[in-house]
Amino acid sequence: MADQNPQTPQLKKTLGPLMLWGLGVGYVISGMYFGWNLGLAEGGTLGLAIATFFIIIMYLTFTFSYTELACAIPKAGGAFDYADRALGKQLGFLAGMAQNVEFIFAPPAIAAAIGAYFNIFFPQVDALYIAILAYLLFTGLNIIGVRAAAIFELVITILAVLELLIFAGVCLPHLKVDNLTMNALPNGFQGAFAAIPFAIWFFLAIEGVANVAEEAKNPQRSILIGFGSAIFTLVVLCLLTFVSAVGVDGWESIVYPPGSTAPSDSPLPLALAKIVGDSHILYHLLITVGLFGLVASFHGIILAAGRSTFEFGRVGYIPKSLGKVHSKTLTPANALVINMFIGIVALLTGKTGDIITIACFGALTLYIVSMLAFFALRKKEPDLDRPFKVPFYPFFPACALIIASLALVAMTVYNLKLALIYGVIMLAAYLWFLFTEKKN
């Protein structure tokens, strides 16, 4: 764990509950605009719905449990700090590295979608160039300062939430139940297992709120309010978006653009075009504000990833230069820059679905180790000050642990090649960890 002596680099405390709500929803909201529709190709409407039902239960129970940890130990490392304290350095490193994989691999997938949405307006501009430009701009914004970054995040998140409500309002009057049942299970019930990563994508990175806990003005109160209101908002938006988009013309019409067999990174414009056409003002409004939704998540996860990498550097598990804060802005500038370079390399592969799945492997590993740390801390430190305690203990953390474990097994079975890639990344990092530990 990081020291708290005066020489330890410290982050600036500027965030309140509203800012944390904006960050929590902002981290995740891009999952409503793209990515989840790829799960329809795997499981159809029913398969993805089944996967999403269990994933919602996992996230609700996990979020309440994680809030207890975040309020008790408000540190920038999030899961890393909890596991390091409860389970020791080995599992602490595993949790922290899994968190890094999740937060570093999610942004390139979102950047690809930003390029795809922007390309609808300006087809002459290569989507890849837009994605790389987005990385440069928002990494720079995060270096400038966390308060400026959080205010920006709050504004675009509110706009993105309003746009999803407008989208649902336009689509729901045109909903037909037959469209929800049409070819609802194309690959049988096994399709529900294959759709798990894309159900997770609806909520991926909500736990990033914990990574800015160290920058909250009153972490115990602010995290509880921010975390709780964020997950409630996201569940409502998930259900509205899923039903209204598929209900317009069936799932295939929001996965495959007309005349194409390649999955789309912009499903909501496809659904809206079936109602108002592609020249209506609402269509262009959706694309414009949809970009805000993507930017909100892209920018927010970059922020959380910087804190995660920063904490790893601060304790010396990776080069300590990554654990330094900028002398003027007090932000983890070095960590933000290295994360940007890794993200651009992943972006250049052009495989959005694969990048999403690797990020989900990291997320599920984080959730499993975090819940193990939760139980260990309850036993090891029963007198630890816990301003918030999870309701229905031990059912909630146990439920989150069981569903996350089953989801990880299912994802491994249905994505063996990507599981191996994830395993190689984790093994290489662990060998580096052992080397540096021995050296120290």
JSON list of C-alpha atoms in Angstrom, two decimals, residues 191-369:
[
{"chain": "A", "resi": 191, "resn": "GLY", "atom": "CA", "xyz": [-25.83, -17.77, -27.44]},
{"chain": "A", "resi": 192, "resn": "ALA", "atom": "CA", "xyz": [-26.63, -16.24, -24.04]},
{"chain": "A", "resi": 193, "resn": "PHE", "atom": "CA", "xyz": [-23.17, -17.28, -22.81]},
{"chain": "A", "resi": 194, "resn": "ALA", "atom": "CA", "xyz": [-21.50, -15.90, -25.94]},
{"chain": "A", "resi": 195, "resn": "ALA", "atom": "CA", "xyz": [-23.34, -12.59, -25.40]},
{"chain": "A", "resi": 196, "resn": "ILE", "atom": "CA", "xyz": [-21.96, -12.07, -21.86]},
{"chain": "A", "resi": 197, "resn": "PRO", "atom": "CA", "xyz": [-19.13, -9.64, -22.78]},
{"chain": "A", "resi": 198, "resn": "PHE", "atom": "CA", "xyz": [-21.60, -7.37, -24.55]},
{"chain": "A", "resi": 199, "resn": "ALA", "atom": "CA", "xyz": [-24.03, -7.45, -21.64]},
{"chain": "A", "resi": 200, "resn": "ILE", "atom": "CA", "xyz": [-21.13, -6.44, -19.39]},
{"chain": "A", "resi": 201, "resn": "TRP", "atom": "CA", "xyz": [-20.36, -3.60, -21.82]},
{"chain": "A", "resi": 202, "resn": "PHE", "atom": "CA", "xyz": [-23.63, -1.94, -20.77]},
{"chain": "A", "resi": 203, "resn": "PHE", "atom": "CA", "xyz": [-22.07, -1.29, -17.32]},
{"chain": "A", "resi": 204, "resn": "LEU", "atom": "CA", "xyz": [-18.32, -1.74, -17.77]},
{"chain": "A", "resi": 205, "resn": "ALA", "atom": "CA", "xyz": [-16.16, 0.64, -15.69]},
{"chain": "A", "resi": 206, "resn": "ILE", "atom": "CA", "xyz": [-18.84, 1.85, -13.23]},
{"chain": "A", "resi": 207, "resn": "GLU", "atom": "CA", "xyz": [-16.35, 0.94, -10.51]},
{"chain": "A", "resi": 208, "resn": "GLY", "atom": "CA", "xyz": [-14.07, 3.68, -11.82]},
{"chain": "A", "resi": 209, "resn": "VAL", "atom": "CA", "xyz": [-15.81, 6.02, -9.35]},
{"chain": "A", "resi": 210, "resn": "ALA", "atom": "CA", "xyz": [-13.71, 4.37, -6.63]},
{"chain": "A", "resi": 211, "resn": "ASN", "atom": "CA", "xyz": [-10.51, 5.40, -8.41]},
{"chain": "A", "resi": 212, "resn": "VAL", "atom": "CA", "xyz": [-11.25, 9.09, -7.89]},
{"chain": "A", "resi": 213, "resn": "ALA", "atom": "CA", "xyz": [-12.26, 8.59, -4.24]},
{"chain": "A", "resi": 214, "resn": "GLU", "atom": "CA", "xyz": [-8.97, 10.10, -3.13]},
{"chain": "A", "resi": 215, "resn": "GLU", "atom": "CA", "xyz": [-9.98, 13.29, -4.96]},
{"chain": "A", "resi": 216, "resn": "ALA", "atom": "CA", "xyz": [-13.43, 13.52, -3.33]},
{"chain": "A", "resi": 217, "resn": "LYS", "atom": "CA", "xyz": [-13.94, 16.35, -0.82]},
{"chain": "A", "resi": 218, "resn": "ASN", "atom": "CA", "xyz": [-15.93, 14.05, 1.49]},
{"chain": "A", "resi": 219, "resn": "PRO", "atom": "CA", "xyz": [-15.32, 10.53, 0.17]},
{"chain": "A", "resi": 220, "resn": "GLN", "atom": "CA", "xyz": [-17.55, 8.65, 2.62]},
{"chain": "A", "resi": 221, "resn": "ARG", "atom": "CA", "xyz": [-20.67, 10.67, 1.79]},
{"chain": "A", "resi": 222, "resn": "SER", "atom": "CA", "xyz": [-19.87, 11.58, -1.83]},
{"chain": "A", "resi": 223, "resn": "ILE", "atom": "CA", "xyz": [-19.03, 8.06, -3.02]},
{"chain": "A", "resi": 224, "resn": "LEU", "atom": "CA", "xyz": [-22.19, 6.56, -1.55]},
{"chain": "A", "resi": 225, "resn": "ILE", "atom": "CA", "xyz": [-24.45, 9.13, -3.20]},
{"chain": "A", "resi": 226, "resn": "GLY", "atom": "CA", "xyz": [-22.51, 9.25, -6.47]},
{"chain": "A", "resi": 227, "resn": "PHE", "atom": "CA", "xyz": [-22.13, 5.47, -6.85]},
{"chain": "A", "resi": 228, "resn": "GLY", "atom": "CA", "xyz": [-25.71, 4.62, -5.86]},
{"chain": "A", "resi": 229, "resn": "SER", "atom": "CA", "xyz": [-27.40, 7.20, -8.08]},
{"chain": "A", "resi": 230, "resn": "ALA", "atom": "CA", "xyz": [-25.13, 6.30, -11.01]},
{"chain": "A", "resi": 231, "resn": "ILE", "atom": "CA", "xyz": [-25.98, 2.58, -11.02]},
{"chain": "A", "resi": 232, "resn": "PHE", "atom": "CA", "xyz": [-29.72, 3.32, -10.73]},
{"chain": "A", "resi": 233, "resn": "THR", "atom": "CA", "xyz": [-29.53, 5.72, -13.69]},
{"chain": "A", "resi": 234, "resn": "LEU", "atom": "CA", "xyz": [-27.62, 3.18, -15.78]},
{"chain": "A", "resi": 235, "resn": "VAL", "atom": "CA", "xyz": [-30.02, 0.27, -15.16]},
{"chain": "A", "resi": 236, "resn": "VAL", "atom": "CA", "xyz": [-32.97, 2.42, -16.29]},
{"chain": "A", "resi": 237, "resn": "LEU", "atom": "CA", "xyz": [-31.12, 3.61, -19.40]},
{"chain": "A", "resi": 238, "resn": "CYS", "atom": "CA", "xyz": [-30.01, 0.07, -20.25]},
{"chain": "A", "resi": 239, "resn": "LEU", "atom": "CA", "xyz": [-33.57, -1.30, -20.21]},
{"chain": "A", "resi": 240, "resn": "LEU", "atom": "CA", "xyz": [-34.99, 1.66, -22.15]},
{"chain": "A", "resi": 241, "resn": "THR", "atom": "CA", "xyz": [-32.30, 1.55, -24.83]},
{"chain": "A", "resi": 242, "resn": "PHE", "atom": "CA", "xyz": [-32.42, -2.22, -25.31]},
{"chain": "A", "resi": 243, "resn": "VAL", "atom": "CA", "xyz": [-36.18, -2.46, -25.69]},
{"chain": "A", "resi": 244, "resn": "SER", "atom": "CA", "xyz": [-36.70, 0.69, -27.76]},
{"chain": "A", "resi": 245, "resn": "ALA", "atom": "CA", "xyz": [-33.87, -0.02, -30.22]},
{"chain": "A", "resi": 246, "resn": "VAL", "atom": "CA", "xyz": [-34.71, -3.68, -30.89]},
{"chain": "A", "resi": 247, "resn": "GLY", "atom": "CA", "xyz": [-38.46, -3.07, -30.86]},
{"chain": "A", "resi": 248, "resn": "VAL", "atom": "CA", "xyz": [-38.38, -0.80, -33.92]},
{"chain": "A", "resi": 249, "resn": "ASP", "atom": "CA", "xyz": [-37.43, -3.40, -36.53]},
{"chain": "A", "resi": 250, "resn": "GLY", "atom": "CA", "xyz": [-35.85, -6.44, -34.86]},
{"chain": "A", "resi": 251, "resn": "TRP", "atom": "CA", "xyz": [-32.30, -7.03, -33.71]},
{"chain": "A", "resi": 252, "resn": "GLU", "atom": "CA", "xyz": [-30.71, -7.65, -37.10]},
{"chain": "A", "resi": 253, "resn": "SER", "atom": "CA", "xyz": [-31.49, -4.12, -38.30]},
{"chain": "A", "resi": 254, "resn": "ILE", "atom": "CA", "xyz": [-29.36, -2.57, -35.52]},
{"chain": "A", "resi": 255, "resn": "VAL", "atom": "CA", "xyz": [-26.47, -4.97, -35.96]},
{"chain": "A", "resi": 256, "resn": "TYR", "atom": "CA", "xyz": [-26.04, -4.95, -39.74]},
{"chain": "A", "resi": 257, "resn": "PRO", "atom": "CA", "xyz": [-26.38, -1.77, -41.84]},
{"chain": "A", "resi": 258, "resn": "PRO", "atom": "CA", "xyz": [-28.45, -2.14, -45.03]},
{"chain": "A", "resi": 259, "resn": "GLY", "atom": "CA", "xyz": [-26.52, -4.14, -47.62]},
{"chain": "A", "resi": 260, "resn": "SER", "atom": "CA", "xyz": [-23.70, -5.05, -45.22]},
{"chain": "A", "resi": 261, "resn": "THR", "atom": "CA", "xyz": [-22.71, -8.17, -43.28]},
{"chain": "A", "resi": 262, "resn": "ALA", "atom": "CA", "xyz": [-20.20, -6.28, -41.09]},
{"chain": "A", "resi": 263, "resn": "PRO", "atom": "CA", "xyz": [-21.51, -5.39, -37.59]},
{"chain": "A", "resi": 264, "resn": "SER", "atom": "CA", "xyz": [-22.09, -1.68, -36.99]},
{"chain": "A", "resi": 265, "resn": "ASP", "atom": "CA", "xyz": [-20.55, 0.51, -34.28]},
{"chain": "A", "resi": 266, "resn": "SER", "atom": "CA", "xyz": [-23.54, 2.89, -34.48]},
{"chain": "A", "resi": 267, "resn": "PRO", "atom": "CA", "xyz": [-26.76, 0.92, -33.75]},
{"chain": "A", "resi": 268, "resn": "LEU", "atom": "CA", "xyz": [-28.98, 3.75, -32.48]},
{"chain": "A", "resi": 269, "resn": "PRO", "atom": "CA", "xyz": [-28.81, 5.77, -35.72]},
{"chain": "A", "resi": 270, "resn": "LEU", "atom": "CA", "xyz": [-29.77, 2.56, -37.58]},
{"chain": "A", "resi": 271, "resn": "ALA", "atom": "CA", "xyz": [-32.87, 2.18, -35.40]},
{"chain": "A", "resi": 272, "resn": "LEU", "atom": "CA", "xyz": [-33.86, 5.84, -35.66]},
{"chain": "A", "resi": 273, "resn": "ALA", "atom": "CA", "xyz": [-33.41, 5.86, -39.45]},
{"chain": "A", "resi": 274, "resn": "LYS", "atom": "CA", "xyz": [-36.15, 3.22, -39.69]},
{"chain": "A", "resi": 275, "resn": "ILE", "atom": "CA", "xyz": [-38.58, 5.74, -38.16]},
{"chain": "A", "resi": 276, "resn": "VAL", "atom": "CA", "xyz": [-37.57, 9.21, -39.37]},
{"chain": "A", "resi": 277, "resn": "GLY", "atom": "CA", "xyz": [-35.08, 8.51, -42.16]},
{"chain": "A", "resi": 278, "resn": "ASP", "atom": "CA", "xyz": [-31.46, 9.63, -42.27]},
{"chain": "A", "resi": 279, "resn": "SER", "atom": "CA", "xyz": [-32.12, 13.28, -43.16]},
{"chain": "A", "resi": 280, "resn": "HIS", "atom": "CA", "xyz": [-34.44, 14.19, -40.27]},
{"chain": "A", "resi": 281, "resn": "ILE", "atom": "CA", "xyz": [-33.22, 16.61, -37.59]},
{"chain": "A", "resi": 282, "resn": "LEU", "atom": "CA", "xyz": [-33.75, 13.99, -34.86]},
{"chain": "A", "resi": 283, "resn": "TYR", "atom": "CA", "xyz": [-31.43, 11.61, -36.72]},
{"chain": "A", "resi": 284, "resn": "HIS", "atom": "CA", "xyz": [-28.66, 14.21, -36.85]},
{"chain": "A", "resi": 285, "resn": "LEU", "atom": "CA", "xyz": [-29.34, 15.23, -33.25]},
{"chain": "A", "resi": 286, "resn": "LEU", "atom": "CA", "xyz": [-28.86, 11.63, -32.13]},
{"chain": "A", "resi": 287, "resn": "ILE", "atom": "CA", "xyz": [-25.54, 11.34, -33.93]},
{"chain": "A", "resi": 288, "resn": "THR", "atom": "CA", "xyz": [-24.32, 14.66, -32.56]},
{"chain": "A", "resi": 289, "resn": "VAL", "atom": "CA", "xyz": [-25.30, 14.00, -28.94]},
{"chain": "A", "resi": 290, "resn": "GLY", "atom": "CA", "xyz": [-24.42, 10.32, -29.34]},
{"chain": "A", "resi": 291, "resn": "LEU", "atom": "CA", "xyz": [-20.88, 11.53, -29.88]},
{"chain": "A", "resi": 292, "resn": "PHE", "atom": "CA", "xyz": [-21.14, 13.29, -26.50]},
{"chain": "A", "resi": 293, "resn": "GLY", "atom": "CA", "xyz": [-22.12, 9.98, -24.90]},
{"chain": "A", "resi": 294, "resn": "LEU", "atom": "CA", "xyz": [-19.12, 8.25, -26.42]},
{"chain": "A", "resi": 295, "resn": "VAL", "atom": "CA", "xyz": [-16.83, 11.11, -25.45]},
{"chain": "A", "resi": 296, "resn": "ALA", "atom": "CA", "xyz": [-18.17, 11.03, -21.87]},
{"chain": "A", "resi": 297, "resn": "SER", "atom": "CA", "xyz": [-17.15, 7.40, -21.42]},
{"chain": "A", "resi": 298, "resn": "PHE", "atom": "CA", "xyz": [-13.92, 7.77, -23.37]},
{"chain": "A", "resi": 299, "resn": "HIS", "atom": "CA", "xyz": [-12.84, 10.77, -21.35]},
{"chain": "A", "resi": 300, "resn": "GLY", "atom": "CA", "xyz": [-14.05, 9.35, -18.02]},
{"chain": "A", "resi": 301, "resn": "ILE", "atom": "CA", "xyz": [-12.31, 5.99, -18.37]},
{"chain": "A", "resi": 302, "resn": "ILE", "atom": "CA", "xyz": [-9.11, 7.75, -19.44]},
{"chain": "A", "resi": 303, "resn": "LEU", "atom": "CA", "xyz": [-9.39, 9.66, -16.16]},
{"chain": "A", "resi": 304, "resn": "ALA", "atom": "CA", "xyz": [-9.90, 6.46, -14.11]},
{"chain": "A", "resi": 305, "resn": "ALA", "atom": "CA", "xyz": [-7.16, 4.60, -16.00]},
{"chain": "A", "resi": 306, "resn": "GLY", "atom": "CA", "xyz": [-4.70, 7.37, -15.22]},
{"chain": "A", "resi": 307, "resn": "ARG", "atom": "CA", "xyz": [-5.40, 6.98, -11.49]},
{"chain": "A", "resi": 308, "resn": "SER", "atom": "CA", "xyz": [-5.10, 3.19, -11.65]},
{"chain": "A", "resi": 309, "resn": "THR", "atom": "CA", "xyz": [-1.74, 3.29, -13.45]},
{"chain": "A", "resi": 310, "resn": "PHE", "atom": "CA", "xyz": [-0.59, 6.14, -11.19]},
{"chain": "A", "resi": 311, "resn": "GLU", "atom": "CA", "xyz": [-1.22, 4.05, -8.06]},
{"chain": "A", "resi": 312, "resn": "PHE", "atom": "CA", "xyz": [0.75, 1.14, -9.53]},
{"chain": "A", "resi": 313, "resn": "GLY", "atom": "CA", "xyz": [3.66, 3.48, -10.14]},
{"chain": "A", "resi": 314, "resn": "ARG", "atom": "CA", "xyz": [3.30, 5.14, -6.74]},
{"chain": "A", "resi": 315, "resn": "VAL", "atom": "CA", "xyz": [3.88, 1.81, -4.96]},
{"chain": "A", "resi": 316, "resn": "GLY", "atom": "CA", "xyz": [6.64, 0.74, -7.36]},
{"chain": "A", "resi": 317, "resn": "TYR", "atom": "CA", "xyz": [4.97, -2.18, -9.15]},
{"chain": "A", "resi": 318, "resn": "ILE", "atom": "CA", "xyz": [5.73, -0.45, -12.45]},
{"chain": "A", "resi": 319, "resn": "PRO", "atom": "CA", "xyz": [8.34, 2.29, -13.11]},
{"chain": "A", "resi": 320, "resn": "LYS", "atom": "CA", "xyz": [7.98, 4.88, -10.35]},
{"chain": "A", "resi": 321, "resn": "SER", "atom": "CA", "xyz": [7.99, 7.69, -12.90]},
{"chain": "A", "resi": 322, "resn": "LEU", "atom": "CA", "xyz": [4.38, 6.67, -13.64]},
{"chain": "A", "resi": 323, "resn": "GLY", "atom": "CA", "xyz": [3.51, 7.36, -10.00]},
{"chain": "A", "resi": 324, "resn": "LYS", "atom": "CA", "xyz": [4.46, 11.04, -10.18]},
{"chain": "A", "resi": 325, "resn": "VAL", "atom": "CA", "xyz": [1.99, 13.91, -10.33]},
{"chain": "A", "resi": 326, "resn": "HIS", "atom": "CA", "xyz": [2.41, 16.98, -12.52]},
{"chain": "A", "resi": 327, "resn": "SER", "atom": "CA", "xyz": [4.03, 19.75, -10.48]},
{"chain": "A", "resi": 328, "resn": "LYS", "atom": "CA", "xyz": [1.43, 22.38, -11.49]},
{"chain": "A", "resi": 329, "resn": "THR", "atom": "CA", "xyz": [-1.83, 20.52, -12.16]},
{"chain": "A", "resi": 330, "resn": "LEU", "atom": "CA", "xyz": [-1.34, 17.75, -9.56]},
{"chain": "A", "resi": 331, "resn": "THR", "atom": "CA", "xyz": [-2.62, 15.16, -12.08]},
{"chain": "A", "resi": 332, "resn": "PRO", "atom": "CA", "xyz": [-0.95, 11.83, -13.02]},
{"chain": "A", "resi": 333, "resn": "ALA", "atom": "CA", "xyz": [0.38, 13.13, -16.36]},
{"chain": "A", "resi": 334, "resn": "ASN", "atom": "CA", "xyz": [2.97, 10.38, -16.99]},
{"chain": "A", "resi": 335, "resn": "ALA", "atom": "CA", "xyz": [0.44, 7.61, -16.38]},
{"chain": "A", "resi": 336, "resn": "LEU", "atom": "CA", "xyz": [-2.08, 9.28, -18.69]},
{"chain": "A", "resi": 337, "resn": "VAL", "atom": "CA", "xyz": [0.45, 9.54, -21.53]},
{"chain": "A", "resi": 338, "resn": "ILE", "atom": "CA", "xyz": [1.63, 5.91, -21.36]},
{"chain": "A", "resi": 339, "resn": "ASN", "atom": "CA", "xyz": [-1.98, 4.69, -21.26]},
{"chain": "A", "resi": 340, "resn": "MET", "atom": "CA", "xyz": [-2.67, 6.74, -24.39]},
{"chain": "A", "resi": 341, "resn": "PHE", "atom": "CA", "xyz": [0.15, 5.08, -26.32]},
{"chain": "A", "resi": 342, "resn": "ILE", "atom": "CA", "xyz": [-0.99, 1.57, -25.36]},
{"chain": "A", "resi": 343, "resn": "GLY", "atom": "CA", "xyz": [-4.58, 2.44, -26.28]},
{"chain": "A", "resi": 344, "resn": "ILE", "atom": "CA", "xyz": [-3.59, 3.73, -29.72]},
{"chain": "A", "resi": 345, "resn": "VAL", "atom": "CA", "xyz": [-1.70, 0.50, -30.43]},
{"chain": "A", "resi": 346, "resn": "ALA", "atom": "CA", "xyz": [-4.85, -1.51, -29.54]},
{"chain": "A", "resi": 347, "resn": "LEU", "atom": "CA", "xyz": [-6.96, 0.85, -31.64]},
{"chain": "A", "resi": 348, "resn": "LEU", "atom": "CA", "xyz": [-4.79, 0.17, -34.70]},
{"chain": "A", "resi": 349, "resn": "THR", "atom": "CA", "xyz": [-5.83, -3.51, -34.66]},
{"chain": "A", "resi": 350, "resn": "GLY", "atom": "CA", "xyz": [-9.33, -2.46, -35.77]},
{"chain": "A", "resi": 351, "resn": "LYS", "atom": "CA", "xyz": [-11.00, -5.27, -33.78]},
{"chain": "A", "resi": 352, "resn": "THR", "atom": "CA", "xyz": [-13.61, -3.52, -31.63]},
{"chain": "A", "resi": 353, "resn": "GLY", "atom": "CA", "xyz": [-15.38, -6.69, -30.45]},
{"chain": "A", "resi": 354, "resn": "ASP", "atom": "CA", "xyz": [-12.10, -8.33, -29.42]},
{"chain": "A", "resi": 355, "resn": "ILE", "atom": "CA", "xyz": [-10.94, -5.23, -27.55]},
{"chain": "A", "resi": 356, "resn": "ILE", "atom": "CA", "xyz": [-14.26, -5.11, -25.67]},
{"chain": "A", "resi": 357, "resn": "THR", "atom": "CA", "xyz": [-13.91, -8.78, -24.71]},
{"chain": "A", "resi": 358, "resn": "ILE", "atom": "CA", "xyz": [-10.35, -8.34, -23.38]},
{"chain": "A", "resi": 359, "resn": "ALA", "atom": "CA", "xyz": [-11.52, -5.35, -21.32]},
{"chain": "A", "resi": 360, "resn": "CYS", "atom": "CA", "xyz": [-14.31, -7.57, -19.93]},
{"chain": "A", "resi": 361, "resn": "PHE", "atom": "CA", "xyz": [-11.81, -10.27, -18.93]},
{"chain": "A", "resi": 362, "resn": "GLY", "atom": "CA", "xyz": [-10.00, -7.63, -16.89]},
{"chain": "A", "resi": 363, "resn": "ALA", "atom": "CA", "xyz": [-13.25, -6.38, -15.37]},
{"chain": "A", "resi": 364, "resn": "LEU", "atom": "CA", "xyz": [-14.44, -9.82, -14.26]},
{"chain": "A", "resi": 365, "resn": "THR", "atom": "CA", "xyz": [-11.06, -10.64, -12.72]},
{"chain": "A", "resi": 366, "resn": "LEU", "atom": "CA", "xyz": [-11.24, -7.34, -10.84]},
{"chain": "A", "resi": 367, "resn": "TYR", "atom": "CA", "xyz": [-14.77, -8.08, -9.59]},
{"chain": "A", "resi": 368, "resn": "ILE", "atom": "CA", "xyz": [-13.85, -11.56, -8.36]},
{"chain": "A", "resi": 369, "resn": "VAL", "atom": "CA", "xyz": [-10.71, -10.48, -6.49]}
]
